[in-house]
Coordinates of C-alpha atoms and ligand atoms in Angstrom, one line a residue:
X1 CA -6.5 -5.3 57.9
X2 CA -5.7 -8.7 56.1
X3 CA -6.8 -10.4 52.9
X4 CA -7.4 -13.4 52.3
X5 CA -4.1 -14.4 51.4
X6 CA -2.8 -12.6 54.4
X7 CA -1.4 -9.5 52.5
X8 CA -2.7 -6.0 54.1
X9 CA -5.2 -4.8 52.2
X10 CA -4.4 -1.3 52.1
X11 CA -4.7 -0.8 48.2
X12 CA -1.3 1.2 46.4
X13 CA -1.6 4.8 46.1
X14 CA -1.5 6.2 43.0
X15 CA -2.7 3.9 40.7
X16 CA -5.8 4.0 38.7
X17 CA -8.6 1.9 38.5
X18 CA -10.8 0.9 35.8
X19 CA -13.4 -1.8 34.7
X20 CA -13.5 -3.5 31.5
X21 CA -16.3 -5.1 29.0
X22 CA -16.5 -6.0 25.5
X23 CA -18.7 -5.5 23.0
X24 CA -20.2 -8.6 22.2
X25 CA -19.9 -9.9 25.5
X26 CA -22.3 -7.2 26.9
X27 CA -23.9 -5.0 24.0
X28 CA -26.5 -7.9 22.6
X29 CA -28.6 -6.0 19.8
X30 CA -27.1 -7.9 17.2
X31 CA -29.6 -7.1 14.3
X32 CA -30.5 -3.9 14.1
X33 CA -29.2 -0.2 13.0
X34 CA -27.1 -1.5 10.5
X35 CA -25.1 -3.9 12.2
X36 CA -23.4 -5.9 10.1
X37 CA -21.9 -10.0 10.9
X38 CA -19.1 -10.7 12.8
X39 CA -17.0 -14.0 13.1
X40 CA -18.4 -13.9 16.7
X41 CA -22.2 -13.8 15.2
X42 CA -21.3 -17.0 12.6
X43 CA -19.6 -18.8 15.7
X44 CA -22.9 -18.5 18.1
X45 CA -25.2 -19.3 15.1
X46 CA -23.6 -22.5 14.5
X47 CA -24.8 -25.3 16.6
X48 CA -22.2 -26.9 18.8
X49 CA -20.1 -23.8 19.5
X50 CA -21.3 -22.6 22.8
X51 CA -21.6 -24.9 25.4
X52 CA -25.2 -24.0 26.7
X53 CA -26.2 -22.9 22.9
X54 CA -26.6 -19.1 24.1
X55 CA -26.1 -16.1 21.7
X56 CA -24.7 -13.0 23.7
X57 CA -28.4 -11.8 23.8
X58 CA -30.1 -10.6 26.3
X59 CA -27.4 -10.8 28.5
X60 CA -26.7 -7.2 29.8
X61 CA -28.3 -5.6 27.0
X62 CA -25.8 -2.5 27.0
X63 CA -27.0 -1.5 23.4
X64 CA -29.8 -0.6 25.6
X65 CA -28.8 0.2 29.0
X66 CA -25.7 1.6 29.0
X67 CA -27.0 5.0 30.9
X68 CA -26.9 1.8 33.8
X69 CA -23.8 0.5 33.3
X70 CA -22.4 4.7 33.4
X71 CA -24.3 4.9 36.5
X72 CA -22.9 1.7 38.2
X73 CA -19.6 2.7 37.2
X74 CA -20.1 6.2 38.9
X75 CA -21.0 4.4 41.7
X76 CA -17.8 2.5 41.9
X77 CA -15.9 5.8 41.2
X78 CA -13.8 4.1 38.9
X79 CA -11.1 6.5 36.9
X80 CA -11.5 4.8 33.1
X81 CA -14.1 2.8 31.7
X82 CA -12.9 -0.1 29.6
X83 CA -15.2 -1.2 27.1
X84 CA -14.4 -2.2 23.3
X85 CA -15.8 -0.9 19.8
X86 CA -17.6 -3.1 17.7
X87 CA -16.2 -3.4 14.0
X88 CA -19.3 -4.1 12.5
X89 CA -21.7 -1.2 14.2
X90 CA -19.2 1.3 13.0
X91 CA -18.2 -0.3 9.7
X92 CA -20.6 -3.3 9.1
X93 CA -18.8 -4.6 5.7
X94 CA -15.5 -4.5 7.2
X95 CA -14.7 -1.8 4.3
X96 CA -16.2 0.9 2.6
X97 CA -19.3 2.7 4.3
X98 CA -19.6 3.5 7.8
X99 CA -22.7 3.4 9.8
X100 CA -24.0 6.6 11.3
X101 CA -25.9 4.2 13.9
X102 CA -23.0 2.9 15.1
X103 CA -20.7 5.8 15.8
X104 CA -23.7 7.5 17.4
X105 CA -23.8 4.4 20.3
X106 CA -20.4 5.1 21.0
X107 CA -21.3 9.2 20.8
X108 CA -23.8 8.6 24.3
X109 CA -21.7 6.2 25.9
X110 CA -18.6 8.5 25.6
X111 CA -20.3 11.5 26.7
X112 CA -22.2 9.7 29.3
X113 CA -18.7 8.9 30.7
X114 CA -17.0 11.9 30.2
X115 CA -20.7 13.7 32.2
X116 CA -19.8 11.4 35.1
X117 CA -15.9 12.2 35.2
X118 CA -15.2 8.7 33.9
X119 CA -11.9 8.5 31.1
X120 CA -13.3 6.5 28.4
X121 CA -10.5 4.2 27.3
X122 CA -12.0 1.9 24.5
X123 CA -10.3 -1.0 22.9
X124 CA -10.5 -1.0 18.9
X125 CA -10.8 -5.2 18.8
X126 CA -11.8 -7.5 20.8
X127 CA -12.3 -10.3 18.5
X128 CA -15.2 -9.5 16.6
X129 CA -13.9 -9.7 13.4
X130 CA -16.4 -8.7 10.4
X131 CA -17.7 -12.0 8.7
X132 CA -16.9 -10.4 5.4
X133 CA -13.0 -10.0 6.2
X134 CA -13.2 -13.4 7.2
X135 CA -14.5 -14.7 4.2
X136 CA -11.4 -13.1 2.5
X137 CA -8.9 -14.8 4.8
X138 CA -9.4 -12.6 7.9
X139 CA -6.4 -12.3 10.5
X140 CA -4.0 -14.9 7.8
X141 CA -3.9 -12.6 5.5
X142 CA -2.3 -9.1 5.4
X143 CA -4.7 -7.0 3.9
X144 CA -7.2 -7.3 7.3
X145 CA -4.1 -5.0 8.5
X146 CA -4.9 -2.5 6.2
X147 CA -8.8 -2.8 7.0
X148 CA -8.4 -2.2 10.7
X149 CA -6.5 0.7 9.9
X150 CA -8.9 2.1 7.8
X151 CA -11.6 1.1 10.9
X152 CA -9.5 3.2 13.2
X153 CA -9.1 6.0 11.1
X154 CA -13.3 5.8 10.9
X155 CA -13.3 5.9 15.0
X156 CA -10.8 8.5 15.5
X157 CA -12.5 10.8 13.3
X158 CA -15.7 10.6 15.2
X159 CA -14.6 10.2 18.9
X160 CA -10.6 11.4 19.1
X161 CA -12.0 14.8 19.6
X162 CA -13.1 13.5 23.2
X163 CA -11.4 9.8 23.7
X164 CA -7.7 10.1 24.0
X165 CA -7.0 7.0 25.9
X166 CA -6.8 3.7 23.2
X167 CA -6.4 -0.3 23.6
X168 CA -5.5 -1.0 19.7
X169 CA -6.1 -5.2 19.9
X170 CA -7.1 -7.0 22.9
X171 CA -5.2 -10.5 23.4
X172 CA -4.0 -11.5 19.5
X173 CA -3.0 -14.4 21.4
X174 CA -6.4 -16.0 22.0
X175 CA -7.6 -14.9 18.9
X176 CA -4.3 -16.7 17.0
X177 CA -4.1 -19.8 18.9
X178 CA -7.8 -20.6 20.2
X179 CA -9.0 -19.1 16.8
X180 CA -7.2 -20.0 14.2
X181 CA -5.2 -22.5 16.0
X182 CA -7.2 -25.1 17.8
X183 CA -10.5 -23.5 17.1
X184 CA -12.5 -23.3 20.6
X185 CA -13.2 -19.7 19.9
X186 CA -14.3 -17.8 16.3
X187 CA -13.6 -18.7 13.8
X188 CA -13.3 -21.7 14.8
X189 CA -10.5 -22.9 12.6
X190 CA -7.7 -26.0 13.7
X191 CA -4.6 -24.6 11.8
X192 CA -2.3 -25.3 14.6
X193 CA 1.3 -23.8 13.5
X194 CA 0.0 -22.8 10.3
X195 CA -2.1 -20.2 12.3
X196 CA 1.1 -18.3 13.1
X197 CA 0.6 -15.5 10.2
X198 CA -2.8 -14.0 11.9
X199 CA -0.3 -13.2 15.0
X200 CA 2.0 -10.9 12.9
X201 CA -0.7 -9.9 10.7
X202 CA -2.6 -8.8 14.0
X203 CA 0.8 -7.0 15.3
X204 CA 1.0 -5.5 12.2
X205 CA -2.8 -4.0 12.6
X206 CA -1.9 -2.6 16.3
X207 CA 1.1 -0.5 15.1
X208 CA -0.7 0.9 11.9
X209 CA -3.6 1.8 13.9
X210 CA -1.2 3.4 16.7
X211 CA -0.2 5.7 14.0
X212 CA -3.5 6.8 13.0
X213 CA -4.6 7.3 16.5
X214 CA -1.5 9.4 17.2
X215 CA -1.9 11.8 13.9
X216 CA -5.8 11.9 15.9
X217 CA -4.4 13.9 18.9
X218 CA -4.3 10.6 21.4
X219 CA -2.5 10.8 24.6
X220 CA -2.1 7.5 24.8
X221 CA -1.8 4.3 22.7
X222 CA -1.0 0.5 23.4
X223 CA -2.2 -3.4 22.9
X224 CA -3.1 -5.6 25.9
X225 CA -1.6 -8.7 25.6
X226 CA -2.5 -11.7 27.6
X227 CA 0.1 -13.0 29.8
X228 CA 0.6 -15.9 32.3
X229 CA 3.3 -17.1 34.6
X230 CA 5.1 -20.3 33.1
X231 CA 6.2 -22.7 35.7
X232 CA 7.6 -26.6 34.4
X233 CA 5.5 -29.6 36.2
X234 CA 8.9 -31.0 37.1
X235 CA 12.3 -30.1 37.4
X236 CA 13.1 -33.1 34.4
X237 CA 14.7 -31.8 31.4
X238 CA 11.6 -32.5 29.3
X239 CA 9.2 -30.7 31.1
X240 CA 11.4 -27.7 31.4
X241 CA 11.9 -27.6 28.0
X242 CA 8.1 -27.9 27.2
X243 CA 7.9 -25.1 29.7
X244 CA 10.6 -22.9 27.9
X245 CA 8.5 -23.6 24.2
X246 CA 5.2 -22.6 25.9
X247 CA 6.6 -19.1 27.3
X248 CA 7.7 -18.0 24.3
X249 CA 4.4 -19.0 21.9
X250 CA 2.0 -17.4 25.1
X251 CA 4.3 -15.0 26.3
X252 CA 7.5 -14.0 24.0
X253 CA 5.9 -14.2 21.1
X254 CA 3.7 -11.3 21.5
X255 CA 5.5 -9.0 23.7
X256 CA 9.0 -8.9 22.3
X257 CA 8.4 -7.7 19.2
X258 CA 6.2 -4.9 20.5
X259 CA 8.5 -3.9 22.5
X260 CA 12.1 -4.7 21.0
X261 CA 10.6 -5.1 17.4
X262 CA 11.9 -8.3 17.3
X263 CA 10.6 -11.8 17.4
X264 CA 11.8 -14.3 20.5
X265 CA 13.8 -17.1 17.9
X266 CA 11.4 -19.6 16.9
X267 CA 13.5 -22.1 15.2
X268 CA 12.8 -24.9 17.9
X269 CA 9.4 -24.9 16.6
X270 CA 10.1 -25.0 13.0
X271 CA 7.9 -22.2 12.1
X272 CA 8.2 -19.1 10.1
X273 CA 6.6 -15.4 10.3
X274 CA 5.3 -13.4 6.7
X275 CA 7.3 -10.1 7.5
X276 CA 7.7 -7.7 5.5
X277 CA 10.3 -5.0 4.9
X278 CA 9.1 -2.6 7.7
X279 CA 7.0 -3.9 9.4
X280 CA 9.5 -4.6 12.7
X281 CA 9.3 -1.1 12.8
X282 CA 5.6 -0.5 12.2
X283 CA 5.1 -3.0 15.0
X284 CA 7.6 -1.9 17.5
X285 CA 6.4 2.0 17.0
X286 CA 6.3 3.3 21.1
X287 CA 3.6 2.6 22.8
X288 CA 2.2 5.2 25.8
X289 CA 2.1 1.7 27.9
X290 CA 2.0 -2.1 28.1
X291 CA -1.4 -3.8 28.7
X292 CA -1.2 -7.0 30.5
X293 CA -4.2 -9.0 31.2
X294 CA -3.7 -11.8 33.4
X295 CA -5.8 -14.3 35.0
X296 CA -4.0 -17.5 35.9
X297 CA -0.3 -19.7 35.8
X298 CA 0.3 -22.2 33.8
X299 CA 2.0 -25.6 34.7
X300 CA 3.4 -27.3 31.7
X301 CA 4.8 -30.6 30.9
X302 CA 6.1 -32.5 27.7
X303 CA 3.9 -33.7 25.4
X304 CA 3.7 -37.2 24.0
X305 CA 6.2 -37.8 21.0
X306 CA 3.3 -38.1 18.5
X307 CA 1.2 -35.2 20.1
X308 CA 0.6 -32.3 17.5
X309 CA 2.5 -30.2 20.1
X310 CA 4.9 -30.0 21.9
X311 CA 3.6 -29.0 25.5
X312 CA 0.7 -30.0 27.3
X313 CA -1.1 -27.4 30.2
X314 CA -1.6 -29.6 33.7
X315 CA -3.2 -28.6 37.0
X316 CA -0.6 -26.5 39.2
X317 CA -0.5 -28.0 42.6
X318 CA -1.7 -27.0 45.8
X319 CA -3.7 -24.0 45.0
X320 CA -7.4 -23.4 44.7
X321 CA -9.0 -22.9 41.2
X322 CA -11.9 -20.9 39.8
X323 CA -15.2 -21.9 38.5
X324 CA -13.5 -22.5 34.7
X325 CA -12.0 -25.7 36.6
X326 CA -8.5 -27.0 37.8
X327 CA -6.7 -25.3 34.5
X328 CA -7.3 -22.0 35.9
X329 CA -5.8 -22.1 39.3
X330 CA -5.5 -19.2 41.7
X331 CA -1.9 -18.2 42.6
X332 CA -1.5 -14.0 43.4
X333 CA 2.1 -14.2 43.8
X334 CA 2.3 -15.5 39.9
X335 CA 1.3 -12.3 39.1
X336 CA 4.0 -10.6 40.6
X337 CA 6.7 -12.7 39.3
X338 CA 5.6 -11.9 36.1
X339 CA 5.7 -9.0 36.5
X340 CA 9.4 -8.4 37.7
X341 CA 10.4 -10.5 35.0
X342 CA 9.4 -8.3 32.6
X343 CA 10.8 -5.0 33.9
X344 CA 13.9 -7.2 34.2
X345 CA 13.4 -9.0 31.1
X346 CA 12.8 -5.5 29.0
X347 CA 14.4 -3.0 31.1
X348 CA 14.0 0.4 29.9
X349 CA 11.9 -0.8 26.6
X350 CA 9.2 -1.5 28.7
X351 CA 6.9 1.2 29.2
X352 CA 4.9 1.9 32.2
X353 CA 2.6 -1.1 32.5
X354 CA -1.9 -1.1 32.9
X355 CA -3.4 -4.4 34.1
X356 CA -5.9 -4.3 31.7
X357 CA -8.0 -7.4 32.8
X358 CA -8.1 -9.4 36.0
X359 CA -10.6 -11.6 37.8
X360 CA -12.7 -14.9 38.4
X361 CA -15.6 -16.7 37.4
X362 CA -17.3 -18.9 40.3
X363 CA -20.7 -21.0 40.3
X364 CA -23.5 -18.2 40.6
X365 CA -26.6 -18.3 40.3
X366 CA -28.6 -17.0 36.8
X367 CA -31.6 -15.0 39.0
X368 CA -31.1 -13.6 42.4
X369 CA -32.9 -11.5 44.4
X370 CA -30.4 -10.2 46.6
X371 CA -26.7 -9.1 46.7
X372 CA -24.5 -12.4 46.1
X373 CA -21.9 -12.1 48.8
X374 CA -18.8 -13.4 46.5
X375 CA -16.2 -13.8 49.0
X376 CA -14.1 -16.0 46.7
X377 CA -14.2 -13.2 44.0
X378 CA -12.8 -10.5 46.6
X379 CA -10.1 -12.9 47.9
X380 CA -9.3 -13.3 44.4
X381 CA -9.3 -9.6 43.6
X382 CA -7.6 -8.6 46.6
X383 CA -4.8 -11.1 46.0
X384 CA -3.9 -9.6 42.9
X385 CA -4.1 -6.2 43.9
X386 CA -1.9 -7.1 46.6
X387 CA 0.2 -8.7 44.4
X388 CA 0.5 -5.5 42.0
X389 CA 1.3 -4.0 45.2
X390 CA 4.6 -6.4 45.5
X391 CA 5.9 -5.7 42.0
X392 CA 5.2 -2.1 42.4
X393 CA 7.7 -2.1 45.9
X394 CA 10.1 -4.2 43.9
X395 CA 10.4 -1.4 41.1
X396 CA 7.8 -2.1 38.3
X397 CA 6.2 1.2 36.8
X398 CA 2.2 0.2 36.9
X399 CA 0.5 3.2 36.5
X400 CA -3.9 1.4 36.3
X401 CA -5.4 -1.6 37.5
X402 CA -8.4 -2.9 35.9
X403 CA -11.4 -5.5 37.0
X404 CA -12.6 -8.3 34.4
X405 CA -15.5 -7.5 34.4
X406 CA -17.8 -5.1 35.5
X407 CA -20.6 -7.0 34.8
X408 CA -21.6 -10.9 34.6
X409 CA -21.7 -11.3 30.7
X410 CA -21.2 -13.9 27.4
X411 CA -18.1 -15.6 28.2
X412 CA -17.7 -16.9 24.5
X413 CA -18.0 -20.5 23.7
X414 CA -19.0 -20.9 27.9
X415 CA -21.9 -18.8 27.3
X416 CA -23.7 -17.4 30.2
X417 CA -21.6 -20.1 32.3
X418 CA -19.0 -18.2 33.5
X419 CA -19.7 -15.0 35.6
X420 CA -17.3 -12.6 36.1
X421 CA -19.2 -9.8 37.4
X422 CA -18.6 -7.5 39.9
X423 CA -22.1 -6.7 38.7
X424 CA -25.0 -9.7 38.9
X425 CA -27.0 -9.8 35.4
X426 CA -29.9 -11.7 34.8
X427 CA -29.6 -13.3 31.3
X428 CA -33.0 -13.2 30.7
X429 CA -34.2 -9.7 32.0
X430 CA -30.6 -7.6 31.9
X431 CA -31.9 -6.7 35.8
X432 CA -28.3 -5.5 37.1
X433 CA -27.7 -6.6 41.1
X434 CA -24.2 -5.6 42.4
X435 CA -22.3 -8.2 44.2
X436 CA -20.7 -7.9 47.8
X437 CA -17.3 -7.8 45.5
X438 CA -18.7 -4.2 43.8
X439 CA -19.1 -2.9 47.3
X440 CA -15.9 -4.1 48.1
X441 CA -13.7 -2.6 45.4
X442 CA -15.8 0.7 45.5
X443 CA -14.5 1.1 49.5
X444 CA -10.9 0.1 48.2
X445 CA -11.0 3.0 45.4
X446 CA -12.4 5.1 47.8
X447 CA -9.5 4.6 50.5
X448 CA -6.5 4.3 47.5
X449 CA -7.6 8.2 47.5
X450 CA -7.1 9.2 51.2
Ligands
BGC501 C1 -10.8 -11.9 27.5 C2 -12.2 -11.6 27.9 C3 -12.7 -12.8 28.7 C4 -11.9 -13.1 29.9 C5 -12.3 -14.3 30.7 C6 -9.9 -12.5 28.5 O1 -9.0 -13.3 27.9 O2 -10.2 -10.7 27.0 O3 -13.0 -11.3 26.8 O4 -14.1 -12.8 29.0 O5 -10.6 -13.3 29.4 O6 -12.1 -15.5 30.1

């Protein structure tokens, strides 16, 4: 058999699979047993934010259903659930009290998963920071490093007896530069460069919290970082350059200090990192594995002189794109170069890697009454399966492959107008419909195990 992109479609033995959510995208329930505010709450609740002026609720509702979302994971016969802890149910102020409430959410859905078979493998932050640590500075200043460490110590004492699989901080990158950078996500600021201190102070967070988890009795401990393939738009001098400056901010910038404990040099851009005696260390502690989330390429060119900086993001040539438009094109084999370069970029400082999100939005509709028969998703899927596949042959230790997302849910400032599901949700009624693509990647689970 052949995919779409003409690669065999026999999936690679040995690897796990998995499924991933978030909190906010899917848990709605925002007032209620003691939550507190996050950043994320403040961001829908201010008018102009989201495009179609949702709020994460309904949506899928998972507060409530999550006994569905266990069973439709079951059903897919997925190894590890993904899905992320919300700061604020467990510790609405940010500091200081927990909330019974909360932990006890996260109680059922753990032991729901662990009834089923199912490795729950929760991520401590994905970008819900509380309102009240924002208010004080949030990711800019240092002390929010120190909060999420006492946050994780709150978790592990209530679920490491049963959850030994953790993601510490899900993509600092977008929260850095689309939050505190250009502002398109929460909390909305437009620091541009002078952003750069919630990356380390982030970093810094991940490697304090990795030593919690560990004195916790975890098996295994890592961030996900969000990477993409950097190609120049031309082969002119500018361009490549631009290309050079944006691989390190997206790319370098996160992952070499994890794992080297260094930064990538950042003099070309003029801009300077608050570390500490330290915390090189703290940052660079081992991690179990390497989380890569990946979606798309990026083509870059130079910027104008007078731009604010210096690289701008264009369409890549001669591929198809997603529903998220001509800046997210589709391009398997990306994946795969990336991921050589990194074994050969890191060598033996790279642990083994987990894909830790991967996968499409395409125009959907909001209320069917049937499967949807997403062909486009499952050529997407497949593509990058097979394109794990290649890296894997070429020598790149992947050890878990994971889909974005299990179910349609809030794609942040888009809304509801991005679906990513291999599970259809009605916004208004949380009515859960599996597409052709969760029938697809159940039969590809089912033969990886042959
Ligand atoms: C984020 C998800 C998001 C997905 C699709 C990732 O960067 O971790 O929360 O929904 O991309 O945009």
């Amino acid at each position: 058999m052949v995919d779409a992109f003409g690669r065999p479609s026999t999936p690679p033995a040995g690897l796990r699979w998995s499924a991933a959510t978030a909190a906010f995208q899917i848990e709605g329930a925002r007032h209620g047993d003691g939550r507190g505010r996050s950043i994320w709450d403040d961001f829908v609740d201010t008018p102009g934010q989201v495009v179609d002026a949702t709020t994460a609720e309904p949506g899928p509702a998972s507060y409530e259903h999550f006994a569905e979302d266990i069973a439709l994971l079951q059903g897919l016969g997925v190894d590890r659930y993904r899905f992320s802890i919300s700061w604020v149910r467990v510790q609405p102020d940010g500091r200081g009290k927990p909330e019974p409430r909360g932990i006890a959410y996260y109680d059922r859905l753990v032991d729901g998963l662990l009834e089923v078979g199912i490795t729950p493998f929760p991520t401590l932050y994905h970008w819900d920071l509380p309102a009240t640590l924002e208010a004080d500075g949030g990711w800019l200043v240092r002390d929010t490093a120190e909060r999420f460490a006492e946050y994780t110590e709150i978790v592990a004492a209530a679920l490491g007896d049963r959850v030994k699989h953790w993601y510490t901080i899900n993509e600092p990158i977008s929260t850095a530069l689309q939050g505190y950078a250009i502002g398109e996500l929460a909390p909305g600021r437009q620091l541009l460069f002078d952003a750069l201190p919630a990356v380390h102070h982030q970093l810094l967070a991940h490697g304090l919290a990795t030593g919690v988890l560990r004195q916790h009795g975890a098996d295994a401990v890592g961030i996900v970082n969000n990477h993409t393939w950097v190609r120049p738009a031309t082969d002119s001098e500018a361009d490549q350059t631009a290309a050079h400056l944006y691989d390190l901010i997206h790319n370098r910038l996160f992952a070499d200090p994890v794992l080297t404990g260094n930064y990538p040099d950042l003099r070309p851009l003029g801009v300077d990192l608050p570390i500490q005696d330290g915390d090189m260390d703290i940052i660079a502690t081992a991690s179990d594995f390497y989380g890569v989330n990946f979606y798309n390429p990026t083509t870059i060119a130079a910027a104008p002189a007078d731009a604010p900086v210096p690289f701008v993001q264009v369409p890549t040539p001669g591929v198809a794109h997603t529903g998220f438009g001509e800046l997210w094109p589709i391009d398997p084999a990306a994946l795969t170069a990336f991921l050589t370069e990194a074994a050969r970029r890191y060598g033996d400082r790279l642990p083994p890697i987990i894909i830790g999100e991967n996968g499409a939005s395409f125009p959907e509709p909001d209320a069917v009454d049937a499967p949807i028969r997403d062909s486009d998703r499952v050529a997407y899927l497949a593509g990058h399966i097979g394109a794990v596949a290649d890296a894997i042959t070429q020598g790149v230790r992947i050890e878990e492959y994971t889909v974005w997302s299990l179910l349609d849910n809030f794609e942040w400032a888009d809304g509801f107008t991005q679906r990513f599901g291999l599970v259809h949700v009605d916004h208004e009624t949380s009515k859960r419909t599996p597409k052709r693509s969760y029938d697809w990647y159940r039969t590809l689970i089912a033969e990886s195990r042959r």
